[in-house]
PDB file of C-alpha atoms in Angstrom:
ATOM      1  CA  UNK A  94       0.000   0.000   0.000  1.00  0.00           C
ATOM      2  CA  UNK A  95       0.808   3.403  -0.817  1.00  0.00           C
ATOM      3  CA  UNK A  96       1.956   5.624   2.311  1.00  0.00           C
ATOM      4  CA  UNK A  97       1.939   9.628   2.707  1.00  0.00           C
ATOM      5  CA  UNK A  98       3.121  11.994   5.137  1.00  0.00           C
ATOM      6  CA  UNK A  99      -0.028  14.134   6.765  1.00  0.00           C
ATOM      7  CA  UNK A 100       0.739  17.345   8.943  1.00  0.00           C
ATOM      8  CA  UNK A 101      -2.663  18.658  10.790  1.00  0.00           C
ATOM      9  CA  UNK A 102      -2.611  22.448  10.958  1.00  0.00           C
ATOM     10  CA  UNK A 103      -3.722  25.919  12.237  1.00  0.00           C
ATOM     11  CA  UNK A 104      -3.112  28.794   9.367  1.00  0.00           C
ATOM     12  CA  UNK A 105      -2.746  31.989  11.359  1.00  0.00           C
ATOM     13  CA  UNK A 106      -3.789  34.977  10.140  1.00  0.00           C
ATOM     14  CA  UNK A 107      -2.039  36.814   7.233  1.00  0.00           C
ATOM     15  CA  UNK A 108      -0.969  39.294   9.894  1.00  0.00           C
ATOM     16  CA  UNK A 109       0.860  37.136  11.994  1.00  0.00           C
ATOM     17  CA  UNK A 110       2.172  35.608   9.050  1.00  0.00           C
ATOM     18  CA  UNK A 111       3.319  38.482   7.937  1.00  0.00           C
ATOM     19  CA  UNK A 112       5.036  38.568  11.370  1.00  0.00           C
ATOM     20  CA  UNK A 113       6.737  35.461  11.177  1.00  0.00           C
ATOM     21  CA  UNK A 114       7.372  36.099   7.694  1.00  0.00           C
ATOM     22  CA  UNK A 115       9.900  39.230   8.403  1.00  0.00           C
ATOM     23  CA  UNK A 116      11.317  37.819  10.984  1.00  0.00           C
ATOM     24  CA  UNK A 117      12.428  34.889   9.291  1.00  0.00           C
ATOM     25  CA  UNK A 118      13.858  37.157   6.851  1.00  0.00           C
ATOM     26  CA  UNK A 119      15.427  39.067   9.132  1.00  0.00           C
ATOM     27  CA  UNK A 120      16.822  36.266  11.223  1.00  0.00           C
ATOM     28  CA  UNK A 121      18.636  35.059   7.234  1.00  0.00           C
ATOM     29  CA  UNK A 122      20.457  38.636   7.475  1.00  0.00           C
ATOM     30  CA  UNK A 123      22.396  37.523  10.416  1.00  0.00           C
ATOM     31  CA  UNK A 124      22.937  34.019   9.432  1.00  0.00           C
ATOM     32  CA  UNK A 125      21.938  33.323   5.586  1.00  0.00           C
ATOM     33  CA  UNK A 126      19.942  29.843   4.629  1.00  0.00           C
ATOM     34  CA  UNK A 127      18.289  27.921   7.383  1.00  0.00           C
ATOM     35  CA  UNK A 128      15.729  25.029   7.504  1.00  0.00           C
ATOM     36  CA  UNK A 129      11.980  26.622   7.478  1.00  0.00           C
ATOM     37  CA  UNK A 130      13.153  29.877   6.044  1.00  0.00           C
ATOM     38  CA  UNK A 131      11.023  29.709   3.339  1.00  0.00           C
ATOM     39  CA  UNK A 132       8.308  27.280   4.853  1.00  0.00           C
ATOM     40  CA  UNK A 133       4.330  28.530   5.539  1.00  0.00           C
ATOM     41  CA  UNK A 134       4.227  29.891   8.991  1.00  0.00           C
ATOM     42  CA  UNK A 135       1.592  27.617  10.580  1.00  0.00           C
ATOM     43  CA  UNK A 136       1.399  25.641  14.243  1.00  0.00           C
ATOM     44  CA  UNK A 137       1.439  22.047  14.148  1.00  0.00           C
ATOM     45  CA  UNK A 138      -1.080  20.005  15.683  1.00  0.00           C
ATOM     46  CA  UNK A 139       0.034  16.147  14.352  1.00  0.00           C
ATOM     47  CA  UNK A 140       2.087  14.887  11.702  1.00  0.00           C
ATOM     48  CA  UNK A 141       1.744  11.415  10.816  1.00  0.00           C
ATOM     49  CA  UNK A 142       2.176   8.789   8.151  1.00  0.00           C
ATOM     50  CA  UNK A 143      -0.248   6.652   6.723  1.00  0.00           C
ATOM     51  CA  UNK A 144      -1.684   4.626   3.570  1.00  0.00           C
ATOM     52  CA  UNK A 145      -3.446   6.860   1.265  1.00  0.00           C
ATOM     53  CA  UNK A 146      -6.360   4.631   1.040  1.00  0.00           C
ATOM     54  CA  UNK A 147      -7.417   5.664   4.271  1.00  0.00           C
ATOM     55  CA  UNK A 148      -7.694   9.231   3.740  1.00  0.00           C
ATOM     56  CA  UNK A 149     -11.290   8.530   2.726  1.00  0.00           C
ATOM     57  CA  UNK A 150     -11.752   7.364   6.965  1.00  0.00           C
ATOM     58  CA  UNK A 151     -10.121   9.883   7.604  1.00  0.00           C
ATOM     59  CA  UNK A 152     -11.330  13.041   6.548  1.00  0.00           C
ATOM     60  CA  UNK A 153     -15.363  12.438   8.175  1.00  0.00           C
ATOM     61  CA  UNK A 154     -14.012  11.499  11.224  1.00  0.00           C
ATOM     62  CA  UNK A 155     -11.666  14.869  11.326  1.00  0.00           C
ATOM     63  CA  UNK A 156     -14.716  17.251   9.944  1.00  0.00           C
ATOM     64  CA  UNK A 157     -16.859  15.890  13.087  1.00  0.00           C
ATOM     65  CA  UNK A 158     -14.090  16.545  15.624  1.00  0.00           C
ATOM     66  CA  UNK A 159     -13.214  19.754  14.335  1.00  0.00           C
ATOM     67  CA  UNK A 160     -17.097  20.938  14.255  1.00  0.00           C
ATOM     68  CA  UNK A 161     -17.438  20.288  18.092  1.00  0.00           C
ATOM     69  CA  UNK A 162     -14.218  22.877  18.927  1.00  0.00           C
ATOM     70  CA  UNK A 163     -15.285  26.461  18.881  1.00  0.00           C
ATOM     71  CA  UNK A 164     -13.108  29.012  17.247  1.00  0.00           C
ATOM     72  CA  UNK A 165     -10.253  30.508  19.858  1.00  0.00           C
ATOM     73  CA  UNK A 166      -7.929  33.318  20.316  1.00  0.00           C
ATOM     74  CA  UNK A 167      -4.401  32.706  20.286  1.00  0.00           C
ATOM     75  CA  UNK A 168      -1.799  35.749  21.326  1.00  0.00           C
ATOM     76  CA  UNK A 169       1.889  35.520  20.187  1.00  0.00           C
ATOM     77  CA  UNK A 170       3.898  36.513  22.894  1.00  0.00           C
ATOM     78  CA  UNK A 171       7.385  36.919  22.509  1.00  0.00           C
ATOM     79  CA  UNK A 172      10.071  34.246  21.263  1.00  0.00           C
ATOM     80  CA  UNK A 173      11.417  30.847  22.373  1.00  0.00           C
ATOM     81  CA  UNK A 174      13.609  27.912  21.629  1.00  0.00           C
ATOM     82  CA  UNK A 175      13.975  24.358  21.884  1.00  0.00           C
ATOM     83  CA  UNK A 176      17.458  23.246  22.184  1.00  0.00           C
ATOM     84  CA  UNK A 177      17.445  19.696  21.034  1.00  0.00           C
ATOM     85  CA  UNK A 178      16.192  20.165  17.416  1.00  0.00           C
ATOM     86  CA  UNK A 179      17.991  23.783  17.703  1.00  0.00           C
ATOM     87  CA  UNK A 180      14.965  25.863  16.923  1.00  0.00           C
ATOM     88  CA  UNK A 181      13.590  29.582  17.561  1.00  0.00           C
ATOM     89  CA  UNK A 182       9.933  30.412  17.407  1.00  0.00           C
ATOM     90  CA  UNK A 183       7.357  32.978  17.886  1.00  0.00           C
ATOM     91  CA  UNK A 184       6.079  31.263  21.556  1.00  0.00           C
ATOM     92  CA  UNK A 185       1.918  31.033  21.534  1.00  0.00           C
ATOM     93  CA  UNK A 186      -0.148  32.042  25.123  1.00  0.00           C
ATOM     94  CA  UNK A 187      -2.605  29.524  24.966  1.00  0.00           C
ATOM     95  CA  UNK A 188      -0.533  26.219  25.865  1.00  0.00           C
ATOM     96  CA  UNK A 189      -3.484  24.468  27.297  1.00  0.00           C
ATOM     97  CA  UNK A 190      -6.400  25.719  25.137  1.00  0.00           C
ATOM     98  CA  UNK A 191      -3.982  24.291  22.175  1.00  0.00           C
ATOM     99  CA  UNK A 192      -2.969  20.928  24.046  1.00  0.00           C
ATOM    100  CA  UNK A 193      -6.642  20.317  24.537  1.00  0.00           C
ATOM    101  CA  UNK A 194      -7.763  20.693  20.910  1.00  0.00           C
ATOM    102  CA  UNK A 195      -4.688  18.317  19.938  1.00  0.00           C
ATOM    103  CA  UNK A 196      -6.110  16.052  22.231  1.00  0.00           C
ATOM    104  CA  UNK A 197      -9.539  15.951  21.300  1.00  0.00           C
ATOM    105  CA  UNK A 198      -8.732  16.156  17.496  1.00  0.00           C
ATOM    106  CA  UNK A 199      -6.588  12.644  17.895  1.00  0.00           C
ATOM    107  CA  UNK A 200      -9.099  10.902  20.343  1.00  0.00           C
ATOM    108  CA  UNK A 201     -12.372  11.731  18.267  1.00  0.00           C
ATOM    109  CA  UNK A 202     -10.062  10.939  14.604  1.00  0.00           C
ATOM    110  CA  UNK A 203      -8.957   7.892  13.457  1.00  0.00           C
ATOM    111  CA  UNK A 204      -5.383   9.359  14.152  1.00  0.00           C
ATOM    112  CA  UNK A 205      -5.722   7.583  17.315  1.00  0.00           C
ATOM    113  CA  UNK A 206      -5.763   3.928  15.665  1.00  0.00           C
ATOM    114  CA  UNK A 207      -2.293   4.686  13.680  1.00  0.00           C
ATOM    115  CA  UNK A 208       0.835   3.635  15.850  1.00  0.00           C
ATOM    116  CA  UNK A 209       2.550   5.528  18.176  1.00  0.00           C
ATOM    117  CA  UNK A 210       5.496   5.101  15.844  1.00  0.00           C
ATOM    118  CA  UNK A 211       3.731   6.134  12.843  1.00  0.00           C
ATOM    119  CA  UNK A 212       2.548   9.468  14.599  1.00  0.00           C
ATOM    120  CA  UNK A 213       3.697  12.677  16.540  1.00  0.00           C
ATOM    121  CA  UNK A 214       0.926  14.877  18.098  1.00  0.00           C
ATOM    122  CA  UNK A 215       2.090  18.280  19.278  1.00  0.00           C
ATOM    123  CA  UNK A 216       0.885  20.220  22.564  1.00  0.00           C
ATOM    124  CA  UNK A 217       3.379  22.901  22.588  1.00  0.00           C
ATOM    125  CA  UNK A 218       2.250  25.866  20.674  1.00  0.00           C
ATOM    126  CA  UNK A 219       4.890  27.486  18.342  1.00  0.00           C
ATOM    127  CA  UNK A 220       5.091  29.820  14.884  1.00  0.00           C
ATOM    128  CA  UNK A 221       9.121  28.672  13.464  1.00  0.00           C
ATOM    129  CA  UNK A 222      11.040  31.216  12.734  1.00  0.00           C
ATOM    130  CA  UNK A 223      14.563  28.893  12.112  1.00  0.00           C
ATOM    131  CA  UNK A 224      14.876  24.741  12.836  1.00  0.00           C
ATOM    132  CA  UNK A 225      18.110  22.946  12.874  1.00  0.00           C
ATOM    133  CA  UNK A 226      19.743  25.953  13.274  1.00  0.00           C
ATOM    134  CA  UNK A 227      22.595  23.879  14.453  1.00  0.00           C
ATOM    135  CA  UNK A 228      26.024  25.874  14.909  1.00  0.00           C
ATOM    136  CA  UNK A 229      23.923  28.906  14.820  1.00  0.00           C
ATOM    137  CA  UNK A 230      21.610  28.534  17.047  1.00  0.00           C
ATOM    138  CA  UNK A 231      23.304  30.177  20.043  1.00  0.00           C
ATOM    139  CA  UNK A 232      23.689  32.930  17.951  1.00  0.00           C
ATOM    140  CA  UNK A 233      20.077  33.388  16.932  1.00  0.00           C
ATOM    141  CA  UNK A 234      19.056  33.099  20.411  1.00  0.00           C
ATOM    142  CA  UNK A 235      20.995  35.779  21.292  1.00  0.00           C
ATOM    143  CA  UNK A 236      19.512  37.686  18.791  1.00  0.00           C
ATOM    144  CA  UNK A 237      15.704  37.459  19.771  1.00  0.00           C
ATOM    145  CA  UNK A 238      16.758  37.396  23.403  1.00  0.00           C
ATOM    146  CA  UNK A 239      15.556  41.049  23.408  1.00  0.00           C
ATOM    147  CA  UNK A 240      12.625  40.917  20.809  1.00  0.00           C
ATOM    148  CA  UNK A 241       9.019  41.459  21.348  1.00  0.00           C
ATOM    149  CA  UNK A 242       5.951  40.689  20.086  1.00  0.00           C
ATOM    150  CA  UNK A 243       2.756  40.543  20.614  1.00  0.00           C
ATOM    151  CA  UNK A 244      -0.087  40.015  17.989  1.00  0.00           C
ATOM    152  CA  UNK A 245      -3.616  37.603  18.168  1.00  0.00           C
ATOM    153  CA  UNK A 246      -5.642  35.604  15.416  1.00  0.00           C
ATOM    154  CA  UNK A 247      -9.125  33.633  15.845  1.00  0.00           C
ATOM    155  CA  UNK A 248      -8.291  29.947  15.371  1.00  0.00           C
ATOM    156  CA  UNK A 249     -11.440  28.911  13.315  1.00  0.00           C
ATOM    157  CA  UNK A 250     -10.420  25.775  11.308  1.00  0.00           C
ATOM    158  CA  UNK A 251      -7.695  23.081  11.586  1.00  0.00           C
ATOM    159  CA  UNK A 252      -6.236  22.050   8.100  1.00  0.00           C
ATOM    160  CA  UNK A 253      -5.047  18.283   6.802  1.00  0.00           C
ATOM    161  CA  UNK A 254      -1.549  18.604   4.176  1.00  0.00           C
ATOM    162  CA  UNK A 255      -0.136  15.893   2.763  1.00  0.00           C
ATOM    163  CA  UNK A 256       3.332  15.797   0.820  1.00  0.00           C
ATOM    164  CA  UNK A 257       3.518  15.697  -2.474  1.00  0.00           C
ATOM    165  CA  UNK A 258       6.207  13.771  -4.828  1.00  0.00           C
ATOM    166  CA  UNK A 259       8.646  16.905  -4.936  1.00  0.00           C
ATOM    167  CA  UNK A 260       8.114  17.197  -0.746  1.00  0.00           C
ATOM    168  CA  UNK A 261       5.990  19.833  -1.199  1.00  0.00           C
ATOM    169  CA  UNK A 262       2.942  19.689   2.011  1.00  0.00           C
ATOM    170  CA  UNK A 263      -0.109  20.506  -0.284  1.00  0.00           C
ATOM    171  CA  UNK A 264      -3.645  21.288   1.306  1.00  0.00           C
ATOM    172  CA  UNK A 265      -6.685  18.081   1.162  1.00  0.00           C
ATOM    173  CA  UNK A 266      -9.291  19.906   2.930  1.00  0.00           C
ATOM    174  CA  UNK A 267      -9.780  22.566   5.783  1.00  0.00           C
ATOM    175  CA  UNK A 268     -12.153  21.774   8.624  1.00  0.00           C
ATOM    176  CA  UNK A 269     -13.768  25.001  10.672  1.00  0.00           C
ATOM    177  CA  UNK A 270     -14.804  24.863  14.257  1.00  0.00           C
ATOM    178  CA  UNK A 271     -18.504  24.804  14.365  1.00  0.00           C
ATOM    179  CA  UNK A 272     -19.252  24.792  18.307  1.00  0.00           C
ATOM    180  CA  UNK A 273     -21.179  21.908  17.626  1.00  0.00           C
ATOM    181  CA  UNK A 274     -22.776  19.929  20.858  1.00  0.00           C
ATOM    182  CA  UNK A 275     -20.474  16.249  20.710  1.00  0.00           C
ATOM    183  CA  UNK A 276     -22.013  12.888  19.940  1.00  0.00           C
ATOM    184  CA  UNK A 277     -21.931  10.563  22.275  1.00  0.00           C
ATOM    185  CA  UNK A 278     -20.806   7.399  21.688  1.00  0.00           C
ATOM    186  CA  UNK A 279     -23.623   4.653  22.681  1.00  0.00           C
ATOM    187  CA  UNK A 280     -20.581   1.774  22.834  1.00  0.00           C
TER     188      UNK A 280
END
């Protein structure tokens, strides 16, 4: 069977894109070409492999999760960094508001039947500005040591990529938060 990588998103808005946008640019002034410079800015809820045949399970089950979450604020504030995969990021607020909409969106999706080592869900919140920075990293977290920022979006909608044959993550389908009651399961 025929396998594809799937990354389950929040776009922000074209403000805070915007945002990220410059400051990945500005970040390549210091330090030239970096992994993610040129990638979407977006906040990753799951990534996961899987056989393409079961997109079609899939996508239902991830339309009816995501129309039980109601749409949320999320406020950038200020910048962070994870050492072991040397990254910098725009850190989000709303850690547990976003940890609790991964969680929901992998227990009510038939994410949570693929194996742990076929998946990676994500609770930390986080807009990349530069990954595997490697020996520049130090550097570039020195240089947003004293940055600021502050900007909110409305998270309405989570969105389903999958990579292409040139790498390339291309949209399947976007799925808004409707606020609608949950089903409960009679089993």
């Amino acid at each position: 069977m025929q396998k594809a990588d799937y990354l389950l998103i929040i776009s922000p808005s074209h403000a805070v894109k915007s945002v990220a946008i410059y400051y990945k640019n500005w970040l390549a002034s210091y330090i030239g070409s970096f992994t993610a410079r040129f990638s979407e800015p977006h906040l990753s809820i799951a990534s996961f492999i899987m056989d393409v045949c079961k997109e079609k399970i899939l996508v239902p089950t991830l339309r009816r999760a995501a129309a039980e979450e109601k749409p949320f604020s999320l406020s950038t504030h200020g910048f962070g960094s994870f050492f072991n995969s040397r990254t910098v990021f725009m850190q989000i607020e709303e850690i547990k508001e976003f940890a609790q909409l991964s969680r929901n969106l992998h227990e009510k999706s038939t994410i949570s039947f693929l194996p742990s080592t076929c998946k990676s869900l994500f609770y930390v919140p986080h807009l990349t500005i530069g990954r595997r920075l490697e020996h520049k990293y130090e550097y570039a977290c020195r240089l947003f040591q004293y940055q600021t920022i502050s900007q909110t979006f409305t998270a309405s909608a989570v969105i389903l990529l999958k990579r292409d044959e040139q790498g390339l993550f291309q949209s399947i389908q976007e799925f808004p938060f409707l606020s609608r009651p949950s089903q409960l399961s009679l089993f």
